[in-house]
Amino acid sequence: MRIAKREPMVSLETPVCDFDLPALDFSLPGTDGKIWTLDDCRGDNGLLIMFICNHCPYVKAILDRLVRDTNELKQLGINTVAIMSNDVADYEEDSFDNMQRVAEEQGFTFPYLYDETQQTAQKYGAVCTPDFFGYNKDLQLQYRGRLDASRKEAAAADARRDLFEAMKHVAETGRGPEQQIPSMGCSIKWREA
């Protein structure tokens, strides 16, 4: 029997937005049984790529808000894709079967993809869950901030919707806000080299 050595929970903040950095292609399996690429995921006015997982308390605290905001962004022509890149050998809760369960239970209307090799997370420079990358219609990075003021607990119901407001602005103008507050979450659980 393998004893999982779990690393301590490390909270990290995302780097500042590197405006206009192009989105990078990927080809990953989704919980719906399809293989998804960057082009499959993009919307008419942009794309939100988010690195999330099942076990992280930061993600669990905002799942209902994520579903609400991504549904509303879809109405603005911005599609969403979620990618799970954690090492599932040490974090069984993040397994593909559990990804399918969470997607169904939470009513995900966006693809939830499994980055088993962790190469997509590495290419994007993802550091934590949740980590949000908001792109305009030309797939140029415009947002790398937080969803809202939530941390390990959900923020007040009337908290400013940072990500939604920023991506709404991206849909309307093609540009993200100059001032962005970093997202905070659990470190991505990298496989040992």
PDB file of N, CA and C in Angstrom, residues 37-108:
ATOM      1  N   THR A  37      -9.505  21.310 -27.483  1.00  0.00           N
ATOM      2  CA  THR A  37      -8.361  22.149 -27.830  1.00  0.00           C
ATOM      3  C   THR A  37      -8.713  23.607 -27.515  1.00  0.00           C
ATOM      4  N   LEU A  38      -7.723  24.451 -27.579  1.00  0.00           N
ATOM      5  CA  LEU A  38      -7.936  25.877 -27.344  1.00  0.00           C
ATOM      6  C   LEU A  38      -9.015  26.414 -28.281  1.00  0.00           C
ATOM      7  N   ASP A  39      -8.937  26.040 -29.553  1.00  0.00           N
ATOM      8  CA  ASP A  39      -9.886  26.545 -30.539  1.00  0.00           C
ATOM      9  C   ASP A  39     -11.315  26.074 -30.263  1.00  0.00           C
ATOM     10  N   ASP A  40     -11.446  24.856 -29.737  1.00  0.00           N
ATOM     11  CA  ASP A  40     -12.777  24.337 -29.386  1.00  0.00           C
ATOM     12  C   ASP A  40     -13.418  25.157 -28.279  1.00  0.00           C
ATOM     13  N   CYS A  41     -12.595  25.721 -27.413  1.00  0.00           N
ATOM     14  CA  CYS A  41     -13.089  26.384 -26.207  1.00  0.00           C
ATOM     15  C   CYS A  41     -13.400  27.865 -26.390  1.00  0.00           C
ATOM     16  N   ARG A  42     -12.766  28.528 -27.316  1.00  0.00           N
ATOM     17  CA  ARG A  42     -12.871  29.988 -27.409  1.00  0.00           C
ATOM     18  C   ARG A  42     -14.283  30.453 -27.749  1.00  0.00           C
ATOM     19  N   GLY A  43     -14.608  31.639 -27.248  1.00  0.00           N
ATOM     20  CA  GLY A  43     -15.887  32.262 -27.544  1.00  0.00           C
ATOM     21  C   GLY A  43     -15.708  33.404 -28.531  1.00  0.00           C
ATOM     22  N   ASP A  44     -16.794  33.965 -29.009  1.00  0.00           N
ATOM     23  CA  ASP A  44     -16.718  35.060 -29.982  1.00  0.00           C
ATOM     24  C   ASP A  44     -15.993  36.280 -29.426  1.00  0.00           C
ATOM     25  N   ASN A  45     -16.136  36.525 -28.115  1.00  0.00           N
ATOM     26  CA  ASN A  45     -15.528  37.719 -27.513  1.00  0.00           C
ATOM     27  C   ASN A  45     -14.401  37.412 -26.537  1.00  0.00           C
ATOM     28  N   GLY A  46     -14.036  36.141 -26.405  1.00  0.00           N
ATOM     29  CA  GLY A  46     -12.923  35.821 -25.521  1.00  0.00           C
ATOM     30  C   GLY A  46     -13.055  34.468 -24.864  1.00  0.00           C
ATOM     31  N   LEU A  47     -12.108  34.200 -23.974  1.00  0.00           N
ATOM     32  CA  LEU A  47     -12.042  32.912 -23.299  1.00  0.00           C
ATOM     33  C   LEU A  47     -11.460  33.098 -21.903  1.00  0.00           C
ATOM     34  N   LEU A  48     -12.108  32.467 -20.941  1.00  0.00           N
ATOM     35  CA  LEU A  48     -11.589  32.403 -19.585  1.00  0.00           C
ATOM     36  C   LEU A  48     -11.064  30.990 -19.355  1.00  0.00           C
ATOM     37  N   ILE A  49      -9.758  30.887 -19.090  1.00  0.00           N
ATOM     38  CA  ILE A  49      -9.148  29.603 -18.742  1.00  0.00           C
ATOM     39  C   ILE A  49      -8.876  29.646 -17.248  1.00  0.00           C
ATOM     40  N   MET A  50      -9.387  28.665 -16.527  1.00  0.00           N
ATOM     41  CA  MET A  50      -9.158  28.647 -15.088  1.00  0.00           C
ATOM     42  C   MET A  50      -8.590  27.302 -14.662  1.00  0.00           C
ATOM     43  N   PHE A  51      -7.546  27.369 -13.859  1.00  0.00           N
ATOM     44  CA  PHE A  51      -6.946  26.178 -13.283  1.00  0.00           C
ATOM     45  C   PHE A  51      -7.569  26.000 -11.911  1.00  0.00           C
ATOM     46  N   ILE A  52      -8.304  24.896 -11.760  1.00  0.00           N
ATOM     47  CA  ILE A  52      -8.998  24.608 -10.507  1.00  0.00           C
ATOM     48  C   ILE A  52      -8.742  23.148 -10.146  1.00  0.00           C
ATOM     49  N   CYS A  53      -9.282  22.715  -9.017  1.00  0.00           N
ATOM     50  CA  CYS A  53      -9.239  21.299  -8.637  1.00  0.00           C
ATOM     51  C   CYS A  53     -10.421  21.038  -7.723  1.00  0.00           C
ATOM     52  N   ASN A  54     -10.550  19.810  -7.274  1.00  0.00           N
ATOM     53  CA  ASN A  54     -11.698  19.435  -6.448  1.00  0.00           C
ATOM     54  C   ASN A  54     -11.459  19.641  -4.959  1.00  0.00           C
ATOM     55  N   HIS A  55     -10.208  19.468  -4.493  1.00  0.00           N
ATOM     56  CA  HIS A  55      -9.980  19.413  -3.049  1.00  0.00           C
ATOM     57  C   HIS A  55      -9.668  20.766  -2.411  1.00  0.00           C
ATOM     58  N   CYS A  56      -9.305  21.756  -3.173  1.00  0.00           N
ATOM     59  CA  CYS A  56      -8.832  23.027  -2.631  1.00  0.00           C
ATOM     60  C   CYS A  56      -9.956  23.821  -1.949  1.00  0.00           C
ATOM     61  N   PRO A  57      -9.752  24.241  -0.697  1.00  0.00           N
ATOM     62  CA  PRO A  57     -10.792  25.016  -0.011  1.00  0.00           C
ATOM     63  C   PRO A  57     -11.088  26.364  -0.678  1.00  0.00           C
ATOM     64  N   TYR A  58     -10.091  26.949  -1.331  1.00  0.00           N
ATOM     65  CA  TYR A  58     -10.311  28.216  -2.036  1.00  0.00           C
ATOM     66  C   TYR A  58     -11.282  28.019  -3.199  1.00  0.00           C
ATOM     67  N   VAL A  59     -11.139  26.899  -3.916  1.00  0.00           N
ATOM     68  CA  VAL A  59     -12.036  26.594  -5.035  1.00  0.00           C
ATOM     69  C   VAL A  59     -13.420  26.222  -4.514  1.00  0.00           C
ATOM     70  N   LYS A  60     -13.460  25.370  -3.500  1.00  0.00           N
ATOM     71  CA  LYS A  60     -14.754  24.947  -2.947  1.00  0.00           C
ATOM     72  C   LYS A  60     -15.579  26.147  -2.486  1.00  0.00           C
ATOM     73  N   ALA A  61     -14.908  27.164  -1.945  1.00  0.00           N
ATOM     74  CA  ALA A  61     -15.613  28.342  -1.416  1.00  0.00           C
ATOM     75  C   ALA A  61     -16.304  29.160  -2.503  1.00  0.00           C
ATOM     76  N   ILE A  62     -15.862  28.997  -3.772  1.00  0.00           N
ATOM     77  CA  ILE A  62     -16.398  29.857  -4.840  1.00  0.00           C
ATOM     78  C   ILE A  62     -17.100  29.100  -5.956  1.00  0.00           C
ATOM     79  N   LEU A  63     -17.265  27.789  -5.824  1.00  0.00           N
ATOM     80  CA  LEU A  63     -17.826  27.016  -6.941  1.00  0.00           C
ATOM     81  C   LEU A  63     -19.170  27.547  -7.423  1.00  0.00           C
ATOM     82  N   ASP A  64     -20.065  27.888  -6.498  1.00  0.00           N
ATOM     83  CA  ASP A  64     -21.367  28.390  -6.935  1.00  0.00           C
ATOM     84  C   ASP A  64     -21.220  29.717  -7.676  1.00  0.00           C
ATOM     85  N   ARG A  65     -20.301  30.565  -7.247  1.00  0.00           N
ATOM     86  CA  ARG A  65     -20.060  31.851  -7.916  1.00  0.00           C
ATOM     87  C   ARG A  65     -19.402  31.655  -9.282  1.00  0.00           C
ATOM     88  N   LEU A  66     -18.501  30.660  -9.351  1.00  0.00           N
ATOM     89  CA  LEU A  66     -17.862  30.347 -10.638  1.00  0.00           C
ATOM     90  C   LEU A  66     -18.908  29.958 -11.670  1.00  0.00           C
ATOM     91  N   VAL A  67     -19.810  29.079 -11.268  1.00  0.00           N
ATOM     92  CA  VAL A  67     -20.856  28.626 -12.193  1.00  0.00           C
ATOM     93  C   VAL A  67     -21.737  29.805 -12.604  1.00  0.00           C
ATOM     94  N   ARG A  68     -22.154  30.619 -11.632  1.00  0.00           N
ATOM     95  CA  ARG A  68     -22.977  31.806 -11.939  1.00  0.00           C
ATOM     96  C   ARG A  68     -22.260  32.737 -12.916  1.00  0.00           C
ATOM     97  N   ASP A  69     -21.012  33.097 -12.598  1.00  0.00           N
ATOM     98  CA  ASP A  69     -20.296  34.083 -13.413  1.00  0.00           C
ATOM     99  C   ASP A  69     -19.965  33.558 -14.803  1.00  0.00           C
ATOM    100  N   THR A  70     -19.578  32.280 -14.906  1.00  0.00           N
ATOM    101  CA  THR A  70     -19.263  31.739 -16.230  1.00  0.00           C
ATOM    102  C   THR A  70     -20.517  31.634 -17.094  1.00  0.00           C
ATOM    103  N   ASN A  71     -21.657  31.334 -16.487  1.00  0.00           N
ATOM    104  CA  ASN A  71     -22.913  31.313 -17.250  1.00  0.00           C
ATOM    105  C   ASN A  71     -23.248  32.706 -17.779  1.00  0.00           C
ATOM    106  N   GLU A  72     -23.048  33.727 -16.942  1.00  0.00           N
ATOM    107  CA  GLU A  72     -23.334  35.094 -17.378  1.00  0.00           C
ATOM    108  C   GLU A  72     -22.327  35.563 -18.419  1.00  0.00           C
ATOM    109  N   LEU A  73     -21.068  35.160 -18.290  1.00  0.00           N
ATOM    110  CA  LEU A  73     -20.062  35.547 -19.294  1.00  0.00           C
ATOM    111  C   LEU A  73     -20.371  34.919 -20.650  1.00  0.00           C
ATOM    112  N   LYS A  74     -20.905  33.711 -20.629  1.00  0.00           N
ATOM    113  CA  LYS A  74     -21.264  33.039 -21.891  1.00  0.00           C
ATOM    114  C   LYS A  74     -22.269  33.880 -22.684  1.00  0.00           C
ATOM    115  N   GLN A  75     -23.179  34.554 -21.960  1.00  0.00           N
ATOM    116  CA  GLN A  75     -24.160  35.426 -22.616  1.00  0.00           C
ATOM    117  C   GLN A  75     -23.475  36.628 -23.287  1.00  0.00           C
ATOM    118  N   LEU A  76     -22.257  36.944 -22.844  1.00  0.00           N
ATOM    119  CA  LEU A  76     -21.494  38.066 -23.403  1.00  0.00           C
ATOM    120  C   LEU A  76     -20.497  37.607 -24.468  1.00  0.00           C
ATOM    121  N   GLY A  77     -20.544  36.316 -24.815  1.00  0.00           N
ATOM    122  CA  GLY A  77     -19.639  35.794 -25.852  1.00  0.00           C
ATOM    123  C   GLY A  77     -18.290  35.351 -25.328  1.00  0.00           C
ATOM    124  N   ILE A  78     -18.173  35.200 -24.012  1.00  0.00           N
ATOM    125  CA  ILE A  78     -16.918  34.718 -23.429  1.00  0.00           C
ATOM    126  C   ILE A  78     -17.148  33.304 -22.905  1.00  0.00           C
ATOM    127  N   ASN A  79     -16.452  32.349 -23.508  1.00  0.00           N
ATOM    128  CA  ASN A  79     -16.543  30.962 -23.061  1.00  0.00           C
ATOM    129  C   ASN A  79     -15.549  30.720 -21.934  1.00  0.00           C
ATOM    130  N   THR A  80     -15.729  29.598 -21.256  1.00  0.00           N
ATOM    131  CA  THR A  80     -14.869  29.230 -20.133  1.00  0.00           C
ATOM    132  C   THR A  80     -14.431  27.784 -20.281  1.00  0.00           C
ATOM    133  N   VAL A  81     -13.213  27.503 -19.827  1.00  0.00           N
ATOM    134  CA  VAL A  81     -12.730  26.132 -19.701  1.00  0.00           C
ATOM    135  C   VAL A  81     -11.993  26.034 -18.377  1.00  0.00           C
ATOM    136  N   ALA A  82     -12.203  24.913 -17.666  1.00  0.00           N
ATOM    137  CA  ALA A  82     -11.500  24.651 -16.412  1.00  0.00           C
ATOM    138  C   ALA A  82     -10.523  23.507 -16.642  1.00  0.00           C
ATOM    139  N   ILE A  83      -9.335  23.640 -16.065  1.00  0.00           N
ATOM    140  CA  ILE A  83      -8.281  22.627 -16.215  1.00  0.00           C
ATOM    141  C   ILE A  83      -7.810  22.207 -14.824  1.00  0.00           C
ATOM    142  N   MET A  84      -7.711  20.891 -14.611  1.00  0.00           N
ATOM    143  CA  MET A  84      -7.223  20.344 -13.346  1.00  0.00           C
ATOM    144  C   MET A  84      -5.866  19.708 -13.613  1.00  0.00           C
ATOM    145  N   SER A  85      -4.828  20.215 -12.949  1.00  0.00           N
ATOM    146  CA  SER A  85      -3.452  19.779 -13.213  1.00  0.00           C
ATOM    147  C   SER A  85      -2.754  19.126 -12.031  1.00  0.00           C
ATOM    148  N   ASN A  86      -3.436  18.948 -10.917  1.00  0.00           N
ATOM    149  CA  ASN A  86      -2.779  18.384  -9.732  1.00  0.00           C
ATOM    150  C   ASN A  86      -2.366  16.933  -9.932  1.00  0.00           C
ATOM    151  N   ASP A  87      -1.349  16.523  -9.174  1.00  0.00           N
ATOM    152  CA  ASP A  87      -0.902  15.139  -9.133  1.00  0.00           C
ATOM    153  C   ASP A  87      -1.938  14.324  -8.354  1.00  0.00           C
ATOM    154  N   VAL A  88      -2.697  13.496  -9.045  1.00  0.00           N
ATOM    155  CA  VAL A  88      -3.783  12.754  -8.385  1.00  0.00           C
ATOM    156  C   VAL A  88      -3.272  11.570  -7.574  1.00  0.00           C
ATOM    157  N   ALA A  89      -2.025  11.177  -7.762  1.00  0.00           N
ATOM    158  CA  ALA A  89      -1.471  10.079  -6.967  1.00  0.00           C
ATOM    159  C   ALA A  89      -1.484  10.444  -5.486  1.00  0.00           C
ATOM    160  N   ASP A  90      -1.237  11.699  -5.182  1.00  0.00           N
ATOM    161  CA  ASP A  90      -1.238  12.152  -3.795  1.00  0.00           C
ATOM    162  C   ASP A  90      -2.546  12.823  -3.386  1.00  0.00           C
ATOM    163  N   TYR A  91      -3.397  13.131  -4.356  1.00  0.00           N
ATOM    164  CA  TYR A  91      -4.656  13.845  -4.081  1.00  0.00           C
ATOM    165  C   TYR A  91      -5.807  13.151  -4.790  1.00  0.00           C
ATOM    166  N   GLU A  92      -6.258  12.041  -4.208  1.00  0.00           N
ATOM    167  CA  GLU A  92      -7.307  11.202  -4.806  1.00  0.00           C
ATOM    168  C   GLU A  92      -8.585  11.994  -5.078  1.00  0.00           C
ATOM    169  N   GLU A  93      -8.858  12.987  -4.247  1.00  0.00           N
ATOM    170  CA  GLU A  93     -10.072  13.786  -4.429  1.00  0.00           C
ATOM    171  C   GLU A  93     -10.082  14.490  -5.791  1.00  0.00           C
ATOM    172  N   ASP A  94      -8.897  14.675  -6.391  1.00  0.00           N
ATOM    173  CA  ASP A  94      -8.795  15.342  -7.686  1.00  0.00           C
ATOM    174  C   ASP A  94      -8.800  14.365  -8.868  1.00  0.00           C
ATOM    175  N   SER A  95      -9.052  13.092  -8.623  1.00  0.00           N
ATOM    176  CA  SER A  95      -9.038  12.087  -9.696  1.00  0.00           C
ATOM    177  C   SER A  95     -10.057  12.424 -10.788  1.00  0.00           C
ATOM    178  N   PHE A  96      -9.856  11.808 -11.938  1.00  0.00           N
ATOM    179  CA  PHE A  96     -10.749  12.065 -13.071  1.00  0.00           C
ATOM    180  C   PHE A  96     -12.192  11.685 -12.733  1.00  0.00           C
ATOM    181  N   ASP A  97     -12.380  10.553 -12.045  1.00  0.00           N
ATOM    182  CA  ASP A  97     -13.736  10.154 -11.639  1.00  0.00           C
ATOM    183  C   ASP A  97     -14.370  11.222 -10.748  1.00  0.00           C
ATOM    184  N   ASN A  98     -13.584  11.752  -9.832  1.00  0.00           N
ATOM    185  CA  ASN A  98     -14.102  12.798  -8.952  1.00  0.00           C
ATOM    186  C   ASN A  98     -14.315  14.114  -9.696  1.00  0.00           C
ATOM    187  N   MET A  99     -13.501  14.370 -10.708  1.00  0.00           N
ATOM    188  CA  MET A  99     -13.737  15.546 -11.562  1.00  0.00           C
ATOM    189  C   MET A  99     -15.108  15.432 -12.236  1.00  0.00           C
ATOM    190  N   GLN A 100     -15.406  14.232 -12.757  1.00  0.00           N
ATOM    191  CA  GLN A 100     -16.708  14.012 -13.403  1.00  0.00           C
ATOM    192  C   GLN A 100     -17.851  14.228 -12.414  1.00  0.00           C
ATOM    193  N   ARG A 101     -17.679  13.723 -11.197  1.00  0.00           N
ATOM    194  CA  ARG A 101     -18.706  13.875 -10.173  1.00  0.00           C
ATOM    195  C   ARG A 101     -18.924  15.349  -9.826  1.00  0.00           C
ATOM    196  N   VAL A 102     -17.838  16.089  -9.605  1.00  0.00           N
ATOM    197  CA  VAL A 102     -17.940  17.510  -9.243  1.00  0.00           C
ATOM    198  C   VAL A 102     -18.588  18.303 -10.377  1.00  0.00           C
ATOM    199  N   ALA A 103     -18.181  18.029 -11.611  1.00  0.00           N
ATOM    200  CA  ALA A 103     -18.748  18.753 -12.761  1.00  0.00           C
ATOM    201  C   ALA A 103     -20.257  18.547 -12.836  1.00  0.00           C
ATOM    202  N   GLU A 104     -20.687  17.312 -12.574  1.00  0.00           N
ATOM    203  CA  GLU A 104     -22.122  17.016 -12.626  1.00  0.00           C
ATOM    204  C   GLU A 104     -22.860  17.635 -11.437  1.00  0.00           C
ATOM    205  N   GLU A 105     -22.310  17.435 -10.248  1.00  0.00           N
ATOM    206  CA  GLU A 105     -22.976  17.960  -9.040  1.00  0.00           C
ATOM    207  C   GLU A 105     -23.081  19.481  -9.046  1.00  0.00           C
ATOM    208  N   GLN A 106     -22.057  20.149  -9.556  1.00  0.00           N
ATOM    209  CA  GLN A 106     -22.028  21.606  -9.542  1.00  0.00           C
ATOM    210  C   GLN A 106     -22.696  22.224 -10.779  1.00  0.00           C
ATOM    211  N   GLY A 107     -23.057  21.396 -11.745  1.00  0.00           N
ATOM    212  CA  GLY A 107     -23.726  21.894 -12.946  1.00  0.00           C
ATOM    213  C   GLY A 107     -22.801  22.699 -13.853  1.00  0.00           C
ATOM    214  N   PHE A 108     -21.552  22.220 -14.001  1.00  0.00           N
ATOM    215  CA  PHE A 108     -20.613  22.918 -14.890  1.00  0.00           C
ATOM    216  C   PHE A 108     -21.189  22.960 -16.298  1.00  0.00           C
TER     217      PHE A 108
END
